Amino acid sequence: MRSRFQDFEFQHIAPTLSIILVSFLNVASQILFRYIDPAPLTKSETTKFNLFTAGLFICYFRTWLMDPGRIPKDWNANAEEKVDAADPRRRWCRKCEMPKPPRAHHCKSCKRCIPKMDHHCPWTANCVSHRTMPHFIRFLTYGVLAAGYLEYLTITRLRTLYSQRHLPSYLGPTIAQLITLFVITIANTITLTGVGILLLRTLYSLLLNTTTIESWEQDRHATLLRRARHAGGMLDCPDGTRVRIEKQEFPYDIGLWANMVQAMGTRNVLLWAWPFAGSRAVGEGTEWEVNGFDDRAWPPVDPDRLFRVDRKREELQGETLEMDRESFRRRQEVDLKRLRGKGEVKRRKPFYVRLEEERSREKLQEMGAGRVVEVFTDDEDEEGSDDDGRRAQRVADDENGEEGWRNSEGERLADFGVDEDVEFYDEDDLPLAELMRRRKQEKQNAAA
């Protein structure tokens, strides 16, 4: 995997590379076709080709430059009314310091939570979200049309060239023209294949009203169900508790037509293809229509993402429901440390570190050792050492772990631009104010 720094640098040059590629294919091909058989492009062919390319450029720039959206500031104030405080899977973003609405994820490149985040596209240097999705779809569509039409034009010239292979060389194209033709053909074929596959995959997701990230979550849920069937329906959480895993239906698939209308923001099919159409995003991306088949929150229960939640709820729902002074003081120190930016707030160790420690303990026990040795002794060793990097490389792909887990296509959440550190470790860093808000809301619910 590339480092975040490398990803950041690539996003700076990716739009430029994309513009250069499209410009080269468009301009070089039209100049070349003037000098090789069967004939220069007709006025109709030139018009269609340039219209497809113009649509591609317009939609590309809009996908690239449009703000993918952000969580409204008042979402934090109204979160208690929108989300059940008794739900242990309430989603919190410790970097944004606010609750995360349904379908939102924290993007490691945009540095904020993105409403209905599909993925962060490096080629457009922007997130594909509920706001940018219509432009992204149009960009892919015009890309396929432009590349497909150019493919037709180049194949026509290649067939003519092949039919004239027995003619003297001085009657045919020059070496430079031949090289240019083959370069255009190869580059365009690769581009058409890549963009075509991405378009088909994106359209399939739109028809089911699922994002790329939610497809990953569905794959993860299916894997957990298979594991649970072999463990009596229960799986272990990292804190030693057990949680029941039950099949959960995806709630946002509301029908093919409604799904497309929601994604494109309008029922007018003509506007779906109009390059200058607005995004027409539905709402602010904080609330979404559900099909009613399953009233449980999405994503489903994942034992690797429930660490410490039950323990915190026990603290809130104890015999007195009151924090003692020492616990309150410790929580205040943690919050002040976070606000002042002095050092890292202590969180649970990443999965691959805990896995390494567990294997070390088991190995020592098998050898008859009477003591347990920690693999890491301080935070610096956990996160900054070269040995840590080698350990991470060795065990990060273990499918029993959260951030190292890959779906059936070998993809991790980080491959879609999601900040895995936030996605899997949020609940270890709930601020005191949020804990007190939840306790207050639970008291109100109990009284009602």
CSV table of C-alpha atoms in Angstrom, one decimal:
chain,number,residue,atom,x,y,z
A,1,MET,CA,0.0,0.0,0.0
A,2,ARG,CA,1.2,3.5,-0.7
A,3,SER,CA,1.7,5.9,2.1
A,4,ARG,CA,-0.7,8.8,2.7
A,5,PHE,CA,2.0,11.2,1.5
A,6,GLN,CA,2.4,9.3,-1.8
A,7,ASP,CA,-1.4,9.3,-2.2
A,8,PHE,CA,-1.6,13.0,-1.5
A,9,GLU,CA,1.1,13.7,-4.1
A,10,PHE,CA,-0.6,11.5,-6.7
A,11,GLN,CA,-3.9,13.3,-6.3
A,12,HIS,CA,-2.1,16.6,-7.2
A,13,ILE,CA,-0.9,15.3,-10.6
A,14,ALA,CA,-3.8,12.9,-11.4
A,15,PRO,CA,-6.2,15.5,-12.8
A,16,THR,CA,-3.4,17.0,-14.9
A,17,LEU,CA,-2.5,13.5,-16.3
A,18,SER,CA,-6.2,12.8,-17.0
A,19,ILE,CA,-6.6,16.1,-18.9
A,20,ILE,CA,-3.4,15.5,-20.9
A,21,LEU,CA,-4.5,12.0,-21.8
A,22,VAL,CA,-8.0,13.0,-23.0
A,23,SER,CA,-6.5,16.0,-24.9
A,24,PHE,CA,-3.9,13.9,-26.6
A,25,LEU,CA,-6.5,11.2,-27.7
A,26,ASN,CA,-8.8,13.9,-29.1
A,27,VAL,CA,-6.4,16.2,-30.8
A,28,ALA,CA,-3.8,13.7,-32.0
A,29,SER,CA,-6.4,11.4,-33.5
A,30,GLN,CA,-8.2,14.1,-35.5
A,31,ILE,CA,-4.9,15.4,-36.9
A,32,LEU,CA,-3.8,11.9,-37.8
A,33,PHE,CA,-7.0,10.9,-39.5
A,34,ARG,CA,-6.5,13.7,-42.0
A,35,TYR,CA,-3.5,11.9,-43.5
A,36,ILE,CA,-4.4,8.2,-43.4
A,37,ASP,CA,-7.1,6.2,-45.2
A,38,PRO,CA,-9.9,5.7,-45.6
A,39,ALA,CA,-10.6,9.5,-45.4
A,40,PRO,CA,-10.5,12.4,-43.0
A,41,LEU,CA,-13.4,12.6,-40.5
A,42,THR,CA,-16.6,13.9,-41.9
A,43,LYS,CA,-18.3,16.9,-40.4
A,44,SER,CA,-20.8,14.7,-38.6
A,45,GLU,CA,-18.1,12.4,-37.2
A,46,THR,CA,-16.1,15.4,-36.0
A,47,THR,CA,-19.1,17.0,-34.4
A,48,LYS,CA,-20.1,13.8,-32.5
A,49,PHE,CA,-16.6,13.1,-31.3
A,50,ASN,CA,-16.0,16.6,-30.1
A,51,LEU,CA,-19.4,16.7,-28.4
A,52,PHE,CA,-18.6,13.5,-26.5
A,53,THR,CA,-15.2,14.9,-25.5
A,54,ALA,CA,-16.7,18.3,-24.4
A,55,GLY,CA,-19.3,16.5,-22.2
A,56,LEU,CA,-16.5,14.5,-20.7
A,57,PHE,CA,-14.5,17.6,-19.9
A,58,ILE,CA,-17.4,19.5,-18.4
A,59,CYS,CA,-18.5,16.6,-16.2
A,60,TYR,CA,-14.9,15.9,-15.2
A,61,PHE,CA,-14.2,19.4,-14.0
A,62,ARG,CA,-17.5,19.5,-12.1
A,63,THR,CA,-16.7,16.2,-10.4
A,64,TRP,CA,-13.2,17.4,-9.6
A,65,LEU,CA,-14.1,20.9,-8.3
A,66,MET,CA,-17.4,20.5,-6.6
A,67,ASP,CA,-17.5,20.3,-2.8
A,68,PRO,CA,-18.5,16.7,-1.9
A,69,GLY,CA,-20.5,18.0,1.1
A,70,ARG,CA,-20.0,18.2,4.8
A,71,ILE,CA,-22.0,17.4,7.9
A,72,PRO,CA,-24.1,20.4,9.0
A,73,LYS,CA,-22.9,22.1,12.2
A,74,ASP,CA,-26.4,21.7,13.7
A,75,TRP,CA,-26.3,18.0,13.3
A,76,ASN,CA,-24.3,17.8,16.5
A,77,ALA,CA,-26.9,19.8,18.4
A,78,ASN,CA,-29.8,17.7,17.0
A,79,ALA,CA,-28.1,14.3,17.1
A,80,GLU,CA,-29.9,13.3,20.3
A,81,GLU,CA,-33.2,13.6,18.5
A,82,LYS,CA,-32.1,11.8,15.3
A,83,VAL,CA,-30.3,8.8,16.8
A,84,ASP,CA,-31.4,6.5,19.6
A,85,ALA,CA,-29.0,7.0,22.5
A,86,ALA,CA,-29.6,3.5,23.6
A,87,ASP,CA,-28.1,2.1,20.5
A,88,PRO,CA,-24.5,0.9,21.3
A,89,ARG,CA,-23.6,1.3,17.6
A,90,ARG,CA,-24.1,5.0,17.6
A,91,ARG,CA,-21.4,6.3,15.3
A,92,TRP,CA,-19.0,9.0,16.5
A,93,CYS,CA,-16.1,10.6,14.7
A,94,ARG,CA,-13.3,11.6,17.1
A,95,LYS,CA,-11.5,13.7,14.5
A,96,CYS,CA,-14.6,15.8,13.6
A,97,GLU,CA,-15.7,15.7,17.2
A,98,MET,CA,-19.3,15.0,16.3
A,99,PRO,CA,-21.7,12.1,15.6
A,100,LYS,CA,-21.6,10.6,12.1
A,101,PRO,CA,-24.9,10.4,10.3
A,102,PRO,CA,-25.9,7.2,8.5
A,103,ARG,CA,-23.8,6.4,5.4
A,104,ALA,CA,-21.2,9.0,6.3
A,105,HIS,CA,-17.5,8.1,6.6
A,106,HIS,CA,-14.4,10.1,7.5
A,107,CYS,CA,-12.2,10.6,4.4
A,108,LYS,CA,-8.4,10.5,5.0
A,109,SER,CA,-7.8,12.8,2.1
A,110,CYS,CA,-10.6,15.4,2.6
A,111,LYS,CA,-10.0,15.3,6.3
A,112,ARG,CA,-13.6,15.3,7.2
A,113,CYS,CA,-16.7,13.2,7.3
A,114,ILE,CA,-18.4,13.0,3.9
A,115,PRO,CA,-22.2,12.4,3.6
A,116,LYS,CA,-23.0,9.2,1.7
A,117,MET,CA,-19.4,8.6,0.8
A,118,ASP,CA,-19.0,6.2,-2.0
A,119,HIS,CA,-15.2,6.4,-2.3
A,120,HIS,CA,-12.4,8.9,-2.7
A,121,CYS,CA,-11.4,8.9,-6.4
A,122,PRO,CA,-7.7,9.7,-6.9
A,123,TRP,CA,-8.2,10.5,-10.6
A,124,THR,CA,-10.6,13.4,-9.7
A,125,ALA,CA,-8.8,14.2,-6.4
A,126,ASN,CA,-12.2,14.4,-4.8
A,127,CYS,CA,-14.8,12.2,-3.0
A,128,VAL,CA,-17.6,10.6,-4.8
A,129,SER,CA,-20.6,11.5,-2.6
A,130,HIS,CA,-24.3,12.2,-2.8
A,131,ARG,CA,-23.4,15.6,-4.2
A,132,THR,CA,-20.8,14.6,-6.8
A,133,MET,CA,-22.3,11.3,-7.8
A,134,PRO,CA,-24.5,12.7,-10.7
A,135,HIS,CA,-21.4,14.5,-12.2
A,136,PHE,CA,-19.3,11.4,-11.7
A,137,ILE,CA,-21.8,9.2,-13.5
A,138,ARG,CA,-22.1,11.7,-16.4
A,139,PHE,CA,-18.3,11.9,-16.5
A,140,LEU,CA,-18.0,8.1,-16.9
A,141,THR,CA,-20.8,8.0,-19.4
A,142,TYR,CA,-19.3,10.6,-21.7
A,143,GLY,CA,-15.9,9.0,-21.2
A,144,VAL,CA,-17.2,5.7,-22.5
A,145,LEU,CA,-19.0,7.4,-25.4
A,146,ALA,CA,-15.9,9.4,-26.4
A,147,ALA,CA,-13.5,6.5,-26.0
A,148,GLY,CA,-15.9,4.0,-27.7
A,149,TYR,CA,-16.4,6.3,-30.7
A,150,LEU,CA,-12.7,6.8,-31.0
A,151,GLU,CA,-12.2,3.0,-30.8
A,152,TYR,CA,-14.6,2.6,-33.7
A,153,LEU,CA,-12.7,5.3,-35.8
A,154,THR,CA,-9.3,3.7,-35.1
A,155,ILE,CA,-10.5,0.2,-35.8
A,156,THR,CA,-11.9,1.4,-39.1
A,157,ARG,CA,-8.4,2.8,-40.0
A,158,LEU,CA,-6.6,-0.3,-38.9
A,159,ARG,CA,-8.9,-2.5,-41.0
A,160,THR,CA,-8.2,-0.3,-44.0
A,161,LEU,CA,-4.5,-0.4,-43.3
A,162,TYR,CA,-4.6,-4.2,-43.1
A,163,SER,CA,-6.5,-4.4,-46.4
A,164,GLN,CA,-3.7,-2.3,-48.1
A,165,ARG,CA,-0.8,-4.3,-46.6
A,166,HIS,CA,0.3,-5.5,-50.1
A,167,LEU,CA,0.6,-2.0,-51.6
A,168,PRO,CA,4.1,-0.3,-51.8
A,169,SER,CA,5.2,1.4,-48.6
A,170,TYR,CA,5.4,4.8,-50.2
A,171,LEU,CA,1.6,4.6,-50.9
A,172,GLY,CA,0.8,4.0,-47.2
A,173,PRO,CA,1.3,5.9,-44.0
A,174,THR,CA,4.7,6.9,-42.7
A,175,ILE,CA,6.4,5.2,-39.8
A,176,ALA,CA,5.6,8.2,-37.5
A,177,GLN,CA,1.9,8.0,-38.5
A,178,LEU,CA,1.9,4.2,-37.9
A,179,ILE,CA,3.4,4.6,-34.4
A,180,THR,CA,1.0,7.4,-33.6
A,181,LEU,CA,-2.0,5.3,-34.7
A,182,PHE,CA,-0.9,2.3,-32.6
A,183,VAL,CA,-0.2,4.5,-29.5
A,184,ILE,CA,-3.6,6.1,-29.8
A,185,THR,CA,-5.2,2.6,-30.2
A,186,ILE,CA,-3.5,1.1,-27.2
A,187,ALA,CA,-4.0,4.1,-24.9
A,188,ASN,CA,-7.7,4.4,-25.9
A,189,THR,CA,-8.4,0.7,-25.5
A,190,ILE,CA,-6.9,0.7,-22.0
A,191,THR,CA,-8.9,3.8,-21.1
A,192,LEU,CA,-12.2,2.4,-22.6
A,193,THR,CA,-11.8,-0.8,-20.7
A,194,GLY,CA,-11.0,0.8,-17.3
A,195,VAL,CA,-13.7,3.5,-17.6
A,196,GLY,CA,-16.2,1.0,-19.0
A,197,ILE,CA,-15.8,-1.4,-16.1
A,198,LEU,CA,-16.0,1.4,-13.6
A,199,LEU,CA,-19.2,2.7,-15.2
A,200,LEU,CA,-20.9,-0.7,-15.1
A,201,ARG,CA,-19.9,-1.3,-11.5
A,202,THR,CA,-21.1,2.2,-10.5
A,203,LEU,CA,-24.4,1.8,-12.3
A,204,TYR,CA,-24.9,-1.6,-10.7
A,205,SER,CA,-24.4,0.0,-7.3
A,206,LEU,CA,-26.8,2.8,-8.1
A,207,LEU,CA,-29.5,0.4,-9.1
A,208,LEU,CA,-29.2,-1.3,-5.7
A,209,ASN,CA,-28.6,2.1,-3.9
A,210,THR,CA,-25.4,0.9,-2.3
A,211,THR,CA,-22.1,2.7,-2.1
A,212,THR,CA,-18.7,1.0,-2.7
A,213,ILE,CA,-18.1,1.2,1.0
A,214,GLU,CA,-21.5,-0.4,1.8
A,215,SER,CA,-20.7,-3.2,-0.6
A,216,TRP,CA,-17.6,-3.8,1.4
A,217,GLU,CA,-19.7,-3.8,4.6
A,218,GLN,CA,-22.2,-6.3,3.1
A,219,ASP,CA,-19.3,-8.6,2.2
A,220,ARG,CA,-18.0,-8.3,5.7
A,221,HIS,CA,-21.4,-9.0,7.2
A,222,ALA,CA,-21.7,-12.2,5.0
A,223,THR,CA,-18.3,-13.3,6.3
A,224,LEU,CA,-19.3,-12.8,9.9
A,225,LEU,CA,-22.5,-14.8,9.4
A,226,ARG,CA,-20.5,-17.7,8.0
A,227,ARG,CA,-18.2,-17.6,11.0
A,228,ALA,CA,-21.0,-17.3,13.5
A,229,ARG,CA,-22.8,-20.4,12.0
A,230,HIS,CA,-19.8,-22.4,13.2
A,231,ALA,CA,-19.7,-20.8,16.6
A,232,GLY,CA,-23.3,-21.1,17.7
A,233,GLY,CA,-24.3,-17.7,16.4
A,234,MET,CA,-22.0,-15.8,18.7
A,235,LEU,CA,-18.6,-14.2,18.0
A,236,ASP,CA,-16.0,-12.8,20.4
A,237,CYS,CA,-15.4,-9.1,20.8
A,238,PRO,CA,-11.9,-7.7,21.4
A,239,ASP,CA,-12.7,-6.9,25.0
A,240,GLY,CA,-13.7,-10.5,25.8
A,241,THR,CA,-17.5,-10.2,25.6
A,242,ARG,CA,-19.5,-12.0,23.0
A,243,VAL,CA,-22.1,-10.7,20.6
A,244,ARG,CA,-24.8,-12.4,18.6
A,245,ILE,CA,-24.5,-12.1,14.8
A,246,GLU,CA,-27.8,-12.3,12.9
A,247,LYS,CA,-28.6,-11.7,9.2
A,248,GLN,CA,-29.5,-8.1,8.5
A,249,GLU,CA,-31.1,-6.8,5.4
A,250,PHE,CA,-29.6,-3.8,3.6
A,251,PRO,CA,-32.1,-0.9,4.4
A,252,TYR,CA,-31.5,1.6,1.6
A,253,ASP,CA,-32.6,-0.4,-1.4
A,254,ILE,CA,-36.0,1.2,-2.1
A,255,GLY,CA,-36.5,0.0,-5.7
A,256,LEU,CA,-34.7,0.4,-9.0
A,257,TRP,CA,-36.4,3.6,-10.1
A,258,ALA,CA,-36.4,5.2,-6.7
A,259,ASN,CA,-32.7,4.3,-6.3
A,260,MET,CA,-31.8,6.0,-9.6
A,261,VAL,CA,-33.9,9.1,-8.8
A,262,GLN,CA,-32.2,9.4,-5.4
A,263,ALA,CA,-28.8,9.1,-6.9
A,264,MET,CA,-29.3,11.5,-9.8
A,265,GLY,CA,-31.5,13.9,-7.8
A,266,THR,CA,-34.3,14.2,-10.3
A,267,ARG,CA,-37.0,12.2,-12.1
A,268,ASN,CA,-36.2,14.0,-15.4
A,269,VAL,CA,-34.3,11.4,-17.3
A,270,LEU,CA,-33.1,14.1,-19.8
A,271,LEU,CA,-31.3,15.9,-17.0
A,272,TRP,CA,-29.4,12.7,-16.1
A,273,ALA,CA,-27.4,13.1,-19.3
A,274,TRP,CA,-27.2,16.9,-19.4
A,275,PRO,CA,-23.6,18.0,-18.6
A,276,PHE,CA,-24.7,21.4,-17.1
A,277,ALA,CA,-27.4,19.9,-14.8
A,278,GLY,CA,-26.9,20.6,-11.1
A,279,SER,CA,-26.2,17.9,-8.7
A,280,ARG,CA,-29.7,18.2,-7.3
A,281,ALA,CA,-28.6,16.3,-4.2
A,282,VAL,CA,-31.4,15.1,-2.0
A,283,GLY,CA,-31.2,16.9,1.4
A,284,GLU,CA,-27.9,17.4,3.2
A,285,GLY,CA,-27.0,13.7,3.3
A,286,THR,CA,-27.9,13.1,6.9
A,287,GLU,CA,-31.2,11.2,6.6
A,288,TRP,CA,-32.1,8.5,4.0
A,289,GLU,CA,-35.3,6.7,3.1
A,290,VAL,CA,-35.3,3.0,4.1
A,291,ASN,CA,-37.3,0.1,2.8
A,292,GLY,CA,-38.6,-1.0,6.2
A,293,PHE,CA,-37.5,-4.7,5.8
A,294,ASP,CA,-35.2,-4.3,8.8
A,295,ASP,CA,-35.4,-1.5,11.4
A,296,ARG,CA,-31.9,-2.1,12.7
A,297,ALA,CA,-29.1,0.5,12.1
A,298,TRP,CA,-26.6,-0.1,9.2
A,299,PRO,CA,-23.8,-1.2,9.2
A,300,PRO,CA,-24.6,-4.5,11.1
A,301,VAL,CA,-23.0,-5.5,14.3
A,302,ASP,CA,-19.3,-6.2,13.8
A,303,PRO,CA,-17.5,-7.5,17.0
A,304,ASP,CA,-14.2,-5.9,16.0
A,305,ARG,CA,-15.9,-2.5,15.9
A,306,LEU,CA,-17.7,-2.7,19.3
A,307,PHE,CA,-14.6,-2.6,21.5
A,308,ARG,CA,-15.2,-0.9,24.9
A,309,VAL,CA,-18.8,0.2,23.9
A,310,ASP,CA,-20.4,-2.3,26.3
A,311,ARG,CA,-18.0,-1.4,29.0
A,312,LYS,CA,-18.8,2.3,28.7
A,313,ARG,CA,-22.5,1.6,28.7
A,314,GLU,CA,-22.0,-0.4,31.9
A,315,GLU,CA,-20.4,2.7,33.4
A,316,LEU,CA,-23.4,4.8,32.3
A,317,GLN,CA,-26.0,2.2,33.4
A,318,GLY,CA,-24.5,1.1,36.7
A,319,GLU,CA,-26.3,1.0,40.0
A,320,THR,CA,-26.1,4.8,40.6
A,321,LEU,CA,-25.6,6.0,37.0
A,322,GLU,CA,-23.2,8.6,38.7
A,323,MET,CA,-19.5,9.0,37.8
A,324,ASP,CA,-17.2,9.1,40.9
A,325,ARG,CA,-15.0,12.1,41.2
A,326,GLU,CA,-11.8,10.3,40.2
A,327,SER,CA,-13.4,8.9,37.0
A,328,PHE,CA,-14.7,12.3,36.1
A,329,ARG,CA,-11.3,13.9,36.7
A,330,ARG,CA,-9.6,11.3,34.4
A,331,ARG,CA,-12.1,11.9,31.7
A,332,GLN,CA,-11.6,15.6,31.9
A,333,GLU,CA,-7.9,15.2,31.6
A,334,VAL,CA,-8.3,13.2,28.5
A,335,ASP,CA,-10.6,15.8,26.9
A,336,LEU,CA,-8.3,18.7,27.8
A,337,LYS,CA,-5.4,16.8,26.4
A,338,ARG,CA,-7.3,16.3,23.2
A,339,LEU,CA,-8.4,19.9,22.9
A,340,ARG,CA,-5.0,21.4,23.7
A,341,GLY,CA,-3.3,19.0,21.2
A,342,LYS,CA,-0.7,17.9,23.7
A,343,GLY,CA,0.1,14.4,22.8
A,344,GLU,CA,-2.0,11.4,21.7
A,345,VAL,CA,-5.0,10.4,23.5
A,346,LYS,CA,-4.5,6.8,24.7
A,347,ARG,CA,-6.5,4.4,22.6
A,348,ARG,CA,-6.6,0.6,22.2
A,349,LYS,CA,-3.8,-0.8,20.2
A,350,PRO,CA,-4.4,-1.6,16.5
A,351,PHE,CA,-5.5,-5.1,15.8
A,352,TYR,CA,-2.2,-6.3,14.3
A,353,VAL,CA,-0.4,-5.2,17.6
A,354,ARG,CA,-3.0,-7.0,19.8
A,355,LEU,CA,-2.8,-10.1,17.5
A,356,GLU,CA,1.0,-10.1,17.8
A,357,GLU,CA,0.8,-9.8,21.6
A,358,GLU,CA,-1.7,-12.6,21.8
A,359,ARG,CA,0.5,-14.9,19.7
A,360,SER,CA,3.5,-14.1,21.9
A,361,ARG,CA,1.5,-14.9,25.0
A,362,GLU,CA,0.3,-18.2,23.6
A,363,LYS,CA,3.8,-19.1,22.5
A,364,LEU,CA,5.2,-18.3,26.0
A,365,GLN,CA,2.5,-20.4,27.6
A,366,GLU,CA,3.3,-23.3,25.3
A,367,MET,CA,6.9,-23.0,26.3
A,368,GLY,CA,5.9,-23.2,29.9
A,369,ALA,CA,6.8,-19.6,30.7
A,370,GLY,CA,5.3,-18.2,33.9
A,371,ARG,CA,5.0,-14.6,32.8
A,372,VAL,CA,3.6,-12.6,30.0
A,373,VAL,CA,5.8,-10.3,27.9
A,374,GLU,CA,4.4,-7.3,26.1
A,375,VAL,CA,5.5,-7.0,22.5
A,376,PHE,CA,5.3,-3.2,22.7
A,377,THR,CA,6.2,-1.1,25.8
A,378,ASP,CA,5.2,2.4,24.8
A,379,ASP,CA,3.1,4.3,22.2
A,380,GLU,CA,6.2,5.2,20.1
A,381,ASP,CA,7.0,1.5,19.6
A,382,GLU,CA,3.4,0.8,18.8
A,383,GLU,CA,3.1,3.4,16.0
A,384,GLY,CA,6.6,4.5,14.9
A,385,SER,CA,9.2,1.8,14.8
A,386,ASP,CA,10.5,-0.1,11.9
A,387,ASP,CA,9.7,-3.4,13.7
A,388,ASP,CA,6.1,-2.2,13.9
A,389,GLY,CA,6.0,-1.8,10.1
A,390,ARG,CA,7.3,-5.2,9.5
A,391,ARG,CA,4.9,-6.7,12.0
A,392,ALA,CA,2.0,-4.8,10.3
A,393,GLN,CA,3.1,-6.1,6.9
A,394,ARG,CA,3.2,-9.6,8.2
A,395,VAL,CA,-0.2,-9.8,10.0
A,396,ALA,CA,-2.3,-7.0,8.6
A,397,ASP,CA,-3.9,-9.3,6.1
A,398,ASP,CA,-5.2,-11.7,8.7
A,399,GLU,CA,-8.9,-12.0,8.0
A,400,ASN,CA,-9.8,-12.3,11.7
A,401,GLY,CA,-8.9,-8.7,12.2
A,402,GLU,CA,-10.8,-5.5,11.5
A,403,GLU,CA,-8.6,-3.1,9.6
A,404,GLY,CA,-6.7,-5.9,8.0
A,405,TRP,CA,-9.8,-7.6,6.6
A,406,ARG,CA,-10.3,-7.7,2.9
A,407,ASN,CA,-13.4,-8.4,0.9
A,408,SER,CA,-13.8,-11.0,-1.8
A,409,GLU,CA,-12.0,-8.7,-4.3
A,410,GLY,CA,-9.1,-8.1,-1.9
A,411,GLU,CA,-10.1,-4.6,-1.0
A,412,ARG,CA,-9.8,-2.8,2.3
A,413,LEU,CA,-11.7,0.3,3.5
A,414,ALA,CA,-8.5,2.3,3.1
A,415,ASP,CA,-8.6,1.4,-0.7
A,416,PHE,CA,-11.7,3.5,-0.9
A,417,GLY,CA,-10.2,6.5,0.9
A,418,VAL,CA,-11.8,5.8,4.3
A,419,ASP,CA,-9.7,6.7,7.4
A,420,GLU,CA,-9.4,3.2,8.9
A,421,ASP,CA,-8.0,4.5,12.2
A,422,VAL,CA,-11.2,6.5,12.6
A,423,GLU,CA,-13.5,3.9,11.3
A,424,PHE,CA,-12.4,1.2,13.7
A,425,TYR,CA,-11.2,3.1,16.8
A,426,ASP,CA,-13.8,5.9,17.2
A,427,GLU,CA,-15.6,4.3,20.1
A,428,ASP,CA,-12.4,4.2,22.2
A,429,ASP,CA,-12.2,8.0,22.2
A,430,LEU,CA,-15.7,9.3,23.1
A,431,PRO,CA,-15.3,12.6,24.9
A,432,LEU,CA,-16.8,13.2,28.3
A,433,ALA,CA,-19.5,15.6,27.0
A,434,GLU,CA,-20.8,13.0,24.5
A,435,LEU,CA,-20.9,10.3,27.3
A,436,MET,CA,-22.9,12.7,29.5
A,437,ARG,CA,-25.3,13.6,26.6
A,438,ARG,CA,-25.9,9.9,26.1
A,439,ARG,CA,-26.6,9.3,29.8
A,440,LYS,CA,-29.0,12.2,29.9
A,441,GLN,CA,-30.9,11.0,26.9
A,442,GLU,CA,-31.1,7.5,28.3
A,443,LYS,CA,-32.6,8.9,31.5
A,444,GLN,CA,-35.2,10.8,29.5
A,445,ASN,CA,-36.0,7.6,27.5
A,446,ALA,CA,-36.3,5.6,30.7
A,447,ALA,CA,-38.6,8.2,32.3
A,448,ALA,CA,-40.8,8.3,29.2
